XYZ file of C-alpha atoms in Angstrom:
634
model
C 140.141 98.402 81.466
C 141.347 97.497 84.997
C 139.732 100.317 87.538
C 143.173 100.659 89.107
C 144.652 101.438 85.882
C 142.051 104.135 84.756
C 142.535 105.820 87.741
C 145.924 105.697 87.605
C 145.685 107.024 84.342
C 143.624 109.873 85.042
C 145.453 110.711 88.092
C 148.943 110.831 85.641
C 146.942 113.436 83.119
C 145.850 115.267 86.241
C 149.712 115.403 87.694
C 150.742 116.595 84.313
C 148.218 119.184 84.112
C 149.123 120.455 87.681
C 153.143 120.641 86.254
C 152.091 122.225 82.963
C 150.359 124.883 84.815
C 152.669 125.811 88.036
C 154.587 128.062 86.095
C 151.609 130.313 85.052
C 150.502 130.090 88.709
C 153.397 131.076 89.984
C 154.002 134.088 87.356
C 150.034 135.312 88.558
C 150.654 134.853 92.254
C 154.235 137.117 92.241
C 152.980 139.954 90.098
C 155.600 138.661 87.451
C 154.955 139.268 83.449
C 152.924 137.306 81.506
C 155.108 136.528 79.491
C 157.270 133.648 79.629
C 161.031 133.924 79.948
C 162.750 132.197 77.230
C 165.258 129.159 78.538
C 168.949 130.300 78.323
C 172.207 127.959 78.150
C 175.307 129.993 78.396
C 174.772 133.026 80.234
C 176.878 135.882 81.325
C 176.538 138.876 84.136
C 178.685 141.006 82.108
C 179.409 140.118 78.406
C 175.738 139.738 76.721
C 177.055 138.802 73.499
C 178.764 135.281 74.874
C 174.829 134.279 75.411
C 174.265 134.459 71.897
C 177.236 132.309 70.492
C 176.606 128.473 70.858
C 179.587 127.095 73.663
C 181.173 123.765 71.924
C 184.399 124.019 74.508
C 186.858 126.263 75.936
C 189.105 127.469 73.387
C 192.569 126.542 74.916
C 192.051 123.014 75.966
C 193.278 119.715 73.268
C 189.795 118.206 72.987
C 191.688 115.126 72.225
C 193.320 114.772 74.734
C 194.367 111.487 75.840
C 193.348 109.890 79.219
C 195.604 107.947 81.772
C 198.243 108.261 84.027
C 198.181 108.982 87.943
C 198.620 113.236 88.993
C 200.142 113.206 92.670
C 199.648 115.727 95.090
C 201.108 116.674 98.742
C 198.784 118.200 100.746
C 199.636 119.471 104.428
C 198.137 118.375 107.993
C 195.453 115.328 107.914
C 191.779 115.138 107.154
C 188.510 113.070 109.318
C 185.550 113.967 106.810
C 183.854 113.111 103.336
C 181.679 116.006 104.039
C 182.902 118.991 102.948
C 179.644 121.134 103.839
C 179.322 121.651 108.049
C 181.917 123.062 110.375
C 183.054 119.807 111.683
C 185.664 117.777 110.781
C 188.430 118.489 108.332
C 187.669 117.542 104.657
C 189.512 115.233 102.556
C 191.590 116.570 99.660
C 189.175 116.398 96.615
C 186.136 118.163 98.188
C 185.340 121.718 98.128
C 182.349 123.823 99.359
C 180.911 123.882 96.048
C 181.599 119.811 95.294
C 185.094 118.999 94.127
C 185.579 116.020 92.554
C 182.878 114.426 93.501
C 179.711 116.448 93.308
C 178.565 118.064 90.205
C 176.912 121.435 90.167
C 173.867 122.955 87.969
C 176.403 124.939 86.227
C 179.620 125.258 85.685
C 181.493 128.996 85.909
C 183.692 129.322 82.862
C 187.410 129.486 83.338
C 187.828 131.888 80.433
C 185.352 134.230 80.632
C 184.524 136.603 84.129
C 181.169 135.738 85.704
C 179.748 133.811 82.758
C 178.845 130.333 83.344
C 177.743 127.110 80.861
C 175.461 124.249 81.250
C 176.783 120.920 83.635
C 173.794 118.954 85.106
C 171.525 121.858 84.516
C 171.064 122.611 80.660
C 169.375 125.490 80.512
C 167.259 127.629 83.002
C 165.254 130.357 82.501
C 163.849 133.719 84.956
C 161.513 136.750 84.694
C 162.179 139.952 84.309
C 162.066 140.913 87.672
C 164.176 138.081 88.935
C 161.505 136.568 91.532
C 162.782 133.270 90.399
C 164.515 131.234 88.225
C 163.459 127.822 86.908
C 166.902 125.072 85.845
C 165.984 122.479 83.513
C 168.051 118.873 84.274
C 169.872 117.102 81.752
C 168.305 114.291 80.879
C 171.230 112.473 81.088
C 172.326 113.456 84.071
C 173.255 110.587 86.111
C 174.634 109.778 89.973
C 177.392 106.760 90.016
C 175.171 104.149 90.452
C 173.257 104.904 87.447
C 170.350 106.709 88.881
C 168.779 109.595 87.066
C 169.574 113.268 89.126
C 166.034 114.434 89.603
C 164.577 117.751 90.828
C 163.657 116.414 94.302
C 167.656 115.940 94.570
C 168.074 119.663 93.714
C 165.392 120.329 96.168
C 166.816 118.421 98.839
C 170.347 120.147 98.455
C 169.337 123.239 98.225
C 167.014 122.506 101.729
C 170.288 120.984 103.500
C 172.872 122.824 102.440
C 171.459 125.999 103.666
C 170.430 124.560 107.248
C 174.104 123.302 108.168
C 176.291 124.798 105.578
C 177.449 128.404 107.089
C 178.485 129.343 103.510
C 175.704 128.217 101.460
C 173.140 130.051 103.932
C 174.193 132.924 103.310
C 175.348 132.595 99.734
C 171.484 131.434 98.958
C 170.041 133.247 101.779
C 167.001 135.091 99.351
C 166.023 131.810 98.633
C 162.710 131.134 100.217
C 162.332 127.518 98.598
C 162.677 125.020 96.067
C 159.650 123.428 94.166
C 160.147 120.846 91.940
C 157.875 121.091 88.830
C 158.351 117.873 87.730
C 161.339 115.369 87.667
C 163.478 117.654 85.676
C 162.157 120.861 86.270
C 162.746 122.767 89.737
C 161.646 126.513 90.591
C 163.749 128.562 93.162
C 161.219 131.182 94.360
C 163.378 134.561 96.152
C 162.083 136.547 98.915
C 162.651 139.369 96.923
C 162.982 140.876 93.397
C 165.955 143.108 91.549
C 168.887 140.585 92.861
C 170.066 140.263 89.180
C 172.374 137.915 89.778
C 170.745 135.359 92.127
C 169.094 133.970 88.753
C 172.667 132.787 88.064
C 174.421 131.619 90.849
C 171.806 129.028 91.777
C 173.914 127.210 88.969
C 176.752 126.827 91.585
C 174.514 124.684 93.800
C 176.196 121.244 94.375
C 173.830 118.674 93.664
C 173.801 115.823 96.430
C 171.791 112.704 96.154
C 169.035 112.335 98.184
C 168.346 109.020 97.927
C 171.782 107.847 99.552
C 172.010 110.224 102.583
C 168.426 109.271 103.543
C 169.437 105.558 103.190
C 171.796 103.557 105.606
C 175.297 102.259 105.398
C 176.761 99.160 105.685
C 176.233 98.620 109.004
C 172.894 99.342 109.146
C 173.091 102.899 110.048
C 171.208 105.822 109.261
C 173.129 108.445 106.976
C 173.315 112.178 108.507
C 174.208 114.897 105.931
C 174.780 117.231 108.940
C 177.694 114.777 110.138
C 181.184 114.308 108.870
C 181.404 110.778 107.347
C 184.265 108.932 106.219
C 182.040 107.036 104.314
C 182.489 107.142 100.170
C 179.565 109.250 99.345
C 177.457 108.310 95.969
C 178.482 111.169 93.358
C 178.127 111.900 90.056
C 181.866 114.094 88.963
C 184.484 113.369 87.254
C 185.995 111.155 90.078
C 185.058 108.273 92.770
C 186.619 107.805 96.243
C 188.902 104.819 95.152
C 190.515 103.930 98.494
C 191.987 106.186 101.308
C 193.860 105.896 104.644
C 192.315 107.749 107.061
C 194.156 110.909 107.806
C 197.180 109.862 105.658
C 196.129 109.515 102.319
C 193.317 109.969 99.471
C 193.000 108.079 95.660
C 190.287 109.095 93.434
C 189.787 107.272 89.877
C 188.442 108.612 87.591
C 184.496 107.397 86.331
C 184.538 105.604 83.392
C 180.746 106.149 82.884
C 180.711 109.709 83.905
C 177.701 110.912 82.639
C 179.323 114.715 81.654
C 182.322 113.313 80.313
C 181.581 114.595 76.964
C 180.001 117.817 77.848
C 181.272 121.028 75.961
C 182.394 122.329 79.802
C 184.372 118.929 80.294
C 185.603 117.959 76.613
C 189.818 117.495 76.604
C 189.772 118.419 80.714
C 189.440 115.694 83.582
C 192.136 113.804 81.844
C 194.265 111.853 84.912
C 192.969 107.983 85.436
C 194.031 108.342 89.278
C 194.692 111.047 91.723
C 196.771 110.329 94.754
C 196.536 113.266 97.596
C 199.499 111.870 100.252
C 199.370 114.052 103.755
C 202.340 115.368 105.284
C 202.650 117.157 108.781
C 204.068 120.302 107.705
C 205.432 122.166 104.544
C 208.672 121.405 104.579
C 208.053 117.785 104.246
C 205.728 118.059 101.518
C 207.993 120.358 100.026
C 210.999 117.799 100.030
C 208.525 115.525 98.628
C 208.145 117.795 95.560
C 211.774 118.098 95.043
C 212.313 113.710 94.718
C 209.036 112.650 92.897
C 206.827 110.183 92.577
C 204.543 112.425 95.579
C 204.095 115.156 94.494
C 204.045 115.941 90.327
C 202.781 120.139 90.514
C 204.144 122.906 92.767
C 201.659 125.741 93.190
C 204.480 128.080 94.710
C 203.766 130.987 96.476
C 206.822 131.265 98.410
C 209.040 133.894 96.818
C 212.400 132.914 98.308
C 212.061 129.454 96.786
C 210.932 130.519 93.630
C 213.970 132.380 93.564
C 216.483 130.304 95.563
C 214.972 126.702 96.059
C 215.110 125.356 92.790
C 218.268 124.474 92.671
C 217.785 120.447 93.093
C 219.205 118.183 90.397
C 215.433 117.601 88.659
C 215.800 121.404 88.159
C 219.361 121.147 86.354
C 218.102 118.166 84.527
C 215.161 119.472 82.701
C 213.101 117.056 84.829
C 210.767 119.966 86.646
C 210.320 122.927 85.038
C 208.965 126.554 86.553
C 206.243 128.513 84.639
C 204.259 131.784 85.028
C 201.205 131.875 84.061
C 199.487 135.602 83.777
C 197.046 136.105 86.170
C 194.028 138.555 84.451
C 191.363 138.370 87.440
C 190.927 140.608 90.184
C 193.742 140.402 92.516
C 192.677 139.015 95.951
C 192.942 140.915 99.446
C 195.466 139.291 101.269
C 195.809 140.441 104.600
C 196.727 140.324 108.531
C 192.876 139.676 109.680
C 192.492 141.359 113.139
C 189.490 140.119 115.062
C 187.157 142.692 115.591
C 185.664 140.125 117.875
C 188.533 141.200 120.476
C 187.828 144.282 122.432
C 190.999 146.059 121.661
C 190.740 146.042 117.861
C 187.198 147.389 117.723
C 188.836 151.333 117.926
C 189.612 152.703 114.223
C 192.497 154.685 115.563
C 194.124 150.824 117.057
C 193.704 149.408 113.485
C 194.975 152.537 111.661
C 198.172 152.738 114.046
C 198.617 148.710 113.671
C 198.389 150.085 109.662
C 200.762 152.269 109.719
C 203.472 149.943 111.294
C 203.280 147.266 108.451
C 206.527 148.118 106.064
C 206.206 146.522 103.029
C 208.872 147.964 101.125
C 211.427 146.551 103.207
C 209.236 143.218 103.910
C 209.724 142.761 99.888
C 213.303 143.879 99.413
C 214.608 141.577 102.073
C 212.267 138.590 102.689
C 210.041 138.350 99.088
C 212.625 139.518 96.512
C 211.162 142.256 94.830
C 208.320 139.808 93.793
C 205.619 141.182 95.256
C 203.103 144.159 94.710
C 201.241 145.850 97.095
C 197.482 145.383 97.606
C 195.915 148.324 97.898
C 192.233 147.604 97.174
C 189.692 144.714 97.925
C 189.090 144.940 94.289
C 192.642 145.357 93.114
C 193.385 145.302 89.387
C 189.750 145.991 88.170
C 187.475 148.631 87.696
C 185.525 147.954 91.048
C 188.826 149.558 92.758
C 188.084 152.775 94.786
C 190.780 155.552 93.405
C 190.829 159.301 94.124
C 188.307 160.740 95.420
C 184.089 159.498 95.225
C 182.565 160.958 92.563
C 179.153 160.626 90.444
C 176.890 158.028 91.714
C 179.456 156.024 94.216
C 179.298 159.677 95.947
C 175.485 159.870 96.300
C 175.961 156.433 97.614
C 178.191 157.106 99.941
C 176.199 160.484 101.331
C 173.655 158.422 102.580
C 175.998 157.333 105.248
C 177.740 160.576 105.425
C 177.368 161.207 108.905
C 178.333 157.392 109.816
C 181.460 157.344 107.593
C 184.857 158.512 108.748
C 185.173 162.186 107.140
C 188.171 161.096 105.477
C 186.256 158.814 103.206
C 184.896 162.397 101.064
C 188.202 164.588 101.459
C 191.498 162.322 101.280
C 192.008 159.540 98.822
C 193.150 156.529 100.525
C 196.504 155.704 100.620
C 198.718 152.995 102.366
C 202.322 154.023 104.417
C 205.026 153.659 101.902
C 208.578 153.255 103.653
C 210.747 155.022 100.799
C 212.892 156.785 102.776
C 215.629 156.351 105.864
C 213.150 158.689 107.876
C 209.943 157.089 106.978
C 209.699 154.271 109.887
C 210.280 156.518 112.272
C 207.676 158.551 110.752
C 204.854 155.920 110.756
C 206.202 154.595 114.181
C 205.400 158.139 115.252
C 202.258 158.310 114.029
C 201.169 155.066 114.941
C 201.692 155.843 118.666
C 200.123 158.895 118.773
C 196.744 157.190 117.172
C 197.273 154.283 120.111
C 197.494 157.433 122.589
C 194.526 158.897 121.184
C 192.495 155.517 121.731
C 193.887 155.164 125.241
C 197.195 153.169 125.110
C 200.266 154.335 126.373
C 203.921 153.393 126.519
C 205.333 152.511 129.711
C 208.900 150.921 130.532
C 208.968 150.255 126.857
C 205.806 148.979 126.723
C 202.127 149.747 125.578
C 199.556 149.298 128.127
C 196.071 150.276 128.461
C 196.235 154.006 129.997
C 193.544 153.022 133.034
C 194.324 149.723 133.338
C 197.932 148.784 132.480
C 197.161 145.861 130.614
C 199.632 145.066 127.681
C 197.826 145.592 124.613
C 199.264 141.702 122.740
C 198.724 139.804 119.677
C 199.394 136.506 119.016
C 199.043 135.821 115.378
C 198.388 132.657 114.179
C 200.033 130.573 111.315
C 200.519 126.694 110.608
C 204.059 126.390 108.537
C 207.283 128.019 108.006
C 206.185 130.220 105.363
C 204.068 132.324 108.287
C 207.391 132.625 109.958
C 208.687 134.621 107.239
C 205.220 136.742 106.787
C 204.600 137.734 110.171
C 208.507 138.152 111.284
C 208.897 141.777 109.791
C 205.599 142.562 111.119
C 206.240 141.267 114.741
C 209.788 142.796 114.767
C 207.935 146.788 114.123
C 205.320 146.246 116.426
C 207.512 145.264 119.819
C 209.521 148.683 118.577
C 206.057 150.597 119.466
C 205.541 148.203 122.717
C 203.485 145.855 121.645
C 203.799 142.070 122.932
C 203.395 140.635 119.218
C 204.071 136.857 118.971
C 203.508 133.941 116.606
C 201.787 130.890 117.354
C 202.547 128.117 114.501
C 199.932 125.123 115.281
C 199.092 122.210 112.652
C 197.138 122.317 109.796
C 193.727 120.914 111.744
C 194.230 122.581 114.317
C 194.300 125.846 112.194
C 191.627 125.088 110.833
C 189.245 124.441 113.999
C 190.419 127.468 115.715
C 189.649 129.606 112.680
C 186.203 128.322 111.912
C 185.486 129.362 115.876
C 187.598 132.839 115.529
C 189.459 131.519 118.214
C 192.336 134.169 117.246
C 193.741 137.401 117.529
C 195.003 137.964 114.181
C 195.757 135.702 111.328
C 196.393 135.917 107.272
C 193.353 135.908 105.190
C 193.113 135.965 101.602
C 189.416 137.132 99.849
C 189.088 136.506 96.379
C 186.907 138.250 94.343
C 185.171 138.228 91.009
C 184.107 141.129 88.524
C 180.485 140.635 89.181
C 180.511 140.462 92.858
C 177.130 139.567 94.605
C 175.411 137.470 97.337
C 179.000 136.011 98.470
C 179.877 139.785 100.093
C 177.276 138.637 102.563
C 179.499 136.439 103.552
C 182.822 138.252 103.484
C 181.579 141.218 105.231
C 178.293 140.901 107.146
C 176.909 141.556 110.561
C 174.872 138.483 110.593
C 178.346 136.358 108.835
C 180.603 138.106 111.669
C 178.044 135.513 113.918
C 178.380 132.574 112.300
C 180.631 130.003 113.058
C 182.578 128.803 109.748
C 181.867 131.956 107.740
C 184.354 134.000 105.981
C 183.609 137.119 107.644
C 187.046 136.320 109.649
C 187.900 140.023 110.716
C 184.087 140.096 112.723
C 182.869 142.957 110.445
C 179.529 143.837 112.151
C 178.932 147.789 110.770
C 175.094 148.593 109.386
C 176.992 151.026 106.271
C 179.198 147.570 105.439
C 175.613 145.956 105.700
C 174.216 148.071 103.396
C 176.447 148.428 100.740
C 176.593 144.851 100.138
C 172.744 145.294 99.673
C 173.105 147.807 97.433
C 175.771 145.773 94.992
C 173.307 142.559 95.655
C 170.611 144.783 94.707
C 172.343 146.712 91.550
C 169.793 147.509 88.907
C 173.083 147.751 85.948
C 176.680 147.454 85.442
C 176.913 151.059 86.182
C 175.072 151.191 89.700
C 177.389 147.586 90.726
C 180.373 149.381 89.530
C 179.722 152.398 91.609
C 178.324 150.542 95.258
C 181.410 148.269 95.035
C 183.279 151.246 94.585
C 181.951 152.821 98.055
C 182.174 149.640 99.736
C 185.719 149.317 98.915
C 186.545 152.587 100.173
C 184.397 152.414 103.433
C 186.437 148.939 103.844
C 189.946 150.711 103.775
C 189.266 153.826 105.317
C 187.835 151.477 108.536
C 191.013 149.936 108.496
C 189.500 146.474 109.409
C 192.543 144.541 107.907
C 196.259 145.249 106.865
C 196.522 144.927 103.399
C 199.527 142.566 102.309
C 200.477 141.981 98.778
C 199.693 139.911 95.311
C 201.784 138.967 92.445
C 199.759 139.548 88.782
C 200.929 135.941 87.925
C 200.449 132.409 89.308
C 203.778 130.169 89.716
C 204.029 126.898 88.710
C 206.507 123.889 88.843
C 205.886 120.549 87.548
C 207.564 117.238 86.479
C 208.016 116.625 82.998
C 205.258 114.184 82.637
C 202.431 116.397 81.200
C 200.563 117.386 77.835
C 200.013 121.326 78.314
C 197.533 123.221 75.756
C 199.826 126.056 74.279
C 197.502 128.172 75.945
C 195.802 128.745 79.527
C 192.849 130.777 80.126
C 193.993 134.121 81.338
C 191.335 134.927 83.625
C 191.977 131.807 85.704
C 195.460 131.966 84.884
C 195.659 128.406 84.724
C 193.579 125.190 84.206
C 195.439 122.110 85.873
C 192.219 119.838 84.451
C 193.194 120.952 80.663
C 196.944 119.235 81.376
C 197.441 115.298 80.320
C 199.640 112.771 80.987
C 202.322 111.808 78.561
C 202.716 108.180 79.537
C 205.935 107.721 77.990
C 207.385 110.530 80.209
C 205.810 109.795 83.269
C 207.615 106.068 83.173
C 210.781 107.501 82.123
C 210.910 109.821 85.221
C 209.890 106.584 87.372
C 212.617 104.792 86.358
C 215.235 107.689 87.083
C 214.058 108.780 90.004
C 212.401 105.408 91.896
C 215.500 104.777 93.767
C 214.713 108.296 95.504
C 211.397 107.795 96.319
């Protein structure tokens, strides 16, 4: 035998050994048990019994399917990046913090089922009892584009680069002290500490990038940077490839034909359009008229109540050519809110944000401007049994006297409630109110307007918005506040710009919306935390920087059961109103729809994500009737 090859034998069976064993070293070195945790596949925070029944699909999608066709979109403002994952640049249409189109993750979070989530490029994984780590095992199949097998060292890699220059992913994965990769399929994720039950899990949202093409050059010779926005066609290995794209204008994926996942239980009868075409417009309006002649835009996700009610009255409408469906909505409701930045000096008094509170009429907002359609939002949790009511009680009240003496007193004798304007007396009730409360934290009204007491500087805001529809939901607000004084004014900028000024809370006030799951976690870091309120391109938009906030999260991060999570998101849903840090809007309990008459729909939609555009198909025979009526409009 050659020497070269005996040693290279030996040195394979010595490699092999050193893989074999890491587990068992690892389990001795963290105090872990002895015993080794069994791999799982489908796996749920909530619902035990779903990890017991073998996943073939999602009940409510055709697994047959047919492919084809082309799904246009509209989107609003323009886009400069490929790279959906640092602060600058605007991403394409396609990309999304957790992949998109493009990138697949280890998982894949069910649509049907709350916080449960089924094998993608991960297919199974596996982690001790005291969740120090989890270990995902890679599909051997698992492939990028250009036919390369995803390894462990990719998963490494991501998980390394993501959390240096992506703002969410740092502190999404922030108890992650490292990635090992056992061997080319196998990769450890080792936590700083133990109890986070559901850290094991959300590892399988990790978007998987491949190593091997940022660290390699592009055509021109030059040197890839993951921390840079690109407009470069990254390598991928989704559903869909970057098939052309005019820079700032417009976007066409195509679907893979040799997508590795294709046939996957989580992607069997979904991913079912041959083309996507995003086309950019400057504002909403346009892209709305776009909607209404074809060809641009095929599905209206409509969350403007005065069209829903009044705009579809366009001759597609009348013809049977676009149709409006609502599909029920069964997940938590989001907080949607006016966001005032806490960043700002005047908003950081309790008594400010109460009074601005207490000024907000709703009732009259959705008589007059929103049609009756909306409900009000009067949790972060809304809908669920994570939403605060009456008064603490049982364990979220030992929770909450921890911070007894940093909590307003309110918190443990009132429940909350929000102003309700029922009445002909009740503005000028609120109103009232809310001056007193600006009195109280030094403003006063002078010559009709409220100025700092010491100072006489106008106490303004200038929200922010980017299209008509913010006309509409800050006009009723603006109006009540200049009755109190205030110099409240709306600043409507363009999509990019929006963006930018956001992601540097370069604002006074603007809407937010913070969706939630029923197994919150290690994303409240991110909506609410001292160290988020910091860091540029977070989420924590309102500047939240409060050690109880800071703590609570921990404690719902940190939840040993369903019982203990139930009851710390209960007190940190209560601290959150009764600090008044945002003014709750309003949700509707079902998603609006329109669309062209060129799809397949399943019967049904999953109810928890209310509805799955990737189940719908195209019905080819449709789809060229409607360009032949229509093409002389388009």
């Amino acid at each position: 035998m050659n020497p070269n090859t005996a040693i290279s034998a030996i040195s394979r069976k010595i490699r092999g050994l050193i893989v074999w064993l890491a587990p068992l070293l690892l389990l001795t070195a963290t105090g872990a048990s002895a015993q080794e945790p069994e791999w799982r596949t489908t796996t749920s925070l909530i619902d035990e019994a779903v990890e017991t029944q073998p996943f073939e699909g999602y009940d409510y999608v055709n697994p047959d399917a047919p492919k084809g066709g082309t799904l246009n979109s509209a989107v609003t403002g323009t886009f400069d990046s490929f790279n959906p994952f640092v602060v600058r640049g605007t991403p394409a249409a396609g990309f999304t913090n957790f992949g998109g189109l493009l990138w697949d993750t280890l998982m894949q979070q069910s649509l049907a089922e709350p916080s449960t989530s089924h094998p993608l490029i991960a297919e199974a994984f596996k982690y001790p009892d005291d969740f120090s780590f989890a270990t995902y095992r890679i599909n051997p199949q698992a492939r990028w584009h250009d036919g390369e097998p995803i390894t462990a060292e990719d998963v490494v890699w991501s998980l390394e680069q993501l959390k240096q220059h992506s703002p969410m992913h740092n502190r999404y994965f922030a108890n992650v002290t490292e990635a090992v990769a056992l061997s080319d399929r196998e990769v450890q994720f080792r936590f700083d500490q133990k109890g986070n039950r559901e850290l094991p899990h959300i590892m399988g949202d990790l978007p998987v990038l491949p190593k091997h093409w940022f660290e390699g050059t592009d055509a021109k010779g030059n040197k890839r940077n993951v921390a840079e926005p690109t407009l470069e066609p990254p390598l991928g290995s989704g559903p869909y490839k970057i098939q052309s794209f005019d820079p700032g204008s417009k976007i066409t994926w195509s679907r893979a034909e040799d997508y590795w996942a294709a046939d996957l239980p989580v992607n069997r009868g979904r991913y079912n359009f041959d083309r996507r075409v995003y086309t950019y417009f400057q504002d909403e309006n346009a892209a709305w008229l776009a909607f209404t002649k074809g060809g641009l835009e095929d599905i209206q996700l409509e969350n403007s109540s005065r069209r829903w009610v009044t705009g579809y009255d366009f001759p597609a409408v009348h013809a049977g050519d676009v149709i409006k469906r609502e599909f029920p909505d069964g997940g938590v409701q989001p907080m949607q809110a006016y966001v005032l930045n806490l960043r700002k000096p005047r908003f950081q008094d309790r008594r400010v944000r109460q009074a601005l509170t207490l000024a907000y009429d709703f009732e009259q907002m959705n008589r007059t401007q929103f049609f009756g359609q909306n409900t009000r939002t009067t949790s972060y949790f809304h809908g669920s049994e994570l939403a605060a009511t009456g008064l603490p009680e049982g364990r979220e009240l030992e929770i909450l006297q921890e911070f007894r003496d940093r909590l307003p007193p309110e918190v443990f004798t009132e429940e909350f409630s929000l102003p309700v304007y029922d009445n002909a007396n009740a503005e000028r009730q609120y109103l009232r109110e809310a001056v007193r409360l600006f009195n109280e934290a030094g403003w006063v009204i002078r010559n009709g307007r409220m100025v700092n007491a010491d100072t006489g500087q106008p106490f303004r805001i200038e929200f922010l918005g980017r299209g008509p529809t913010d006309e509409i939901i800050f006009g009723g607000y603006i109006s009540a506040l200049r009755k109190i004084g205030i110099d409240a004014s709306l600043r409507i900028i363009d999509t990019s710009q929006y963006i930018s000024r956001v992601n540097a809370f370069d604002f006074d006030a603007v809407t937010g919306l913070f969706p939630q799951s029923l197994s919150p976690g290690n994303e409240q870091r991110e909506y609410w935390s001292s160290e988020a309120a910091e860091l540029e391109g977070s989420r924590n938009l309102a500047g939240i920087s409060d050690p109880v906030v800071d703590a609570l999260v921990e404690k719902i991060i940190y939840a040993e059961d369903r019982d203990d999570l139930v009851a710390a998101t209960r007190a940190l849903d209560r601290v959150l109103l009764w600090n008044y840090f945002m003014v709750p809007q309003y949700h509707r309990p079902v998603t609006w729809v329109a669309y062209w008459n060129k799809f397949g729909i399943p019967e049904d939609q999953p109810e928890y994500a209310s509805v799955d555009i990737e189940s719908w198909w195209i019905d080819s025979e449709r789809e060229e009737a409607l360009a032949r009526k229509y093409r002389s409009q388009q």
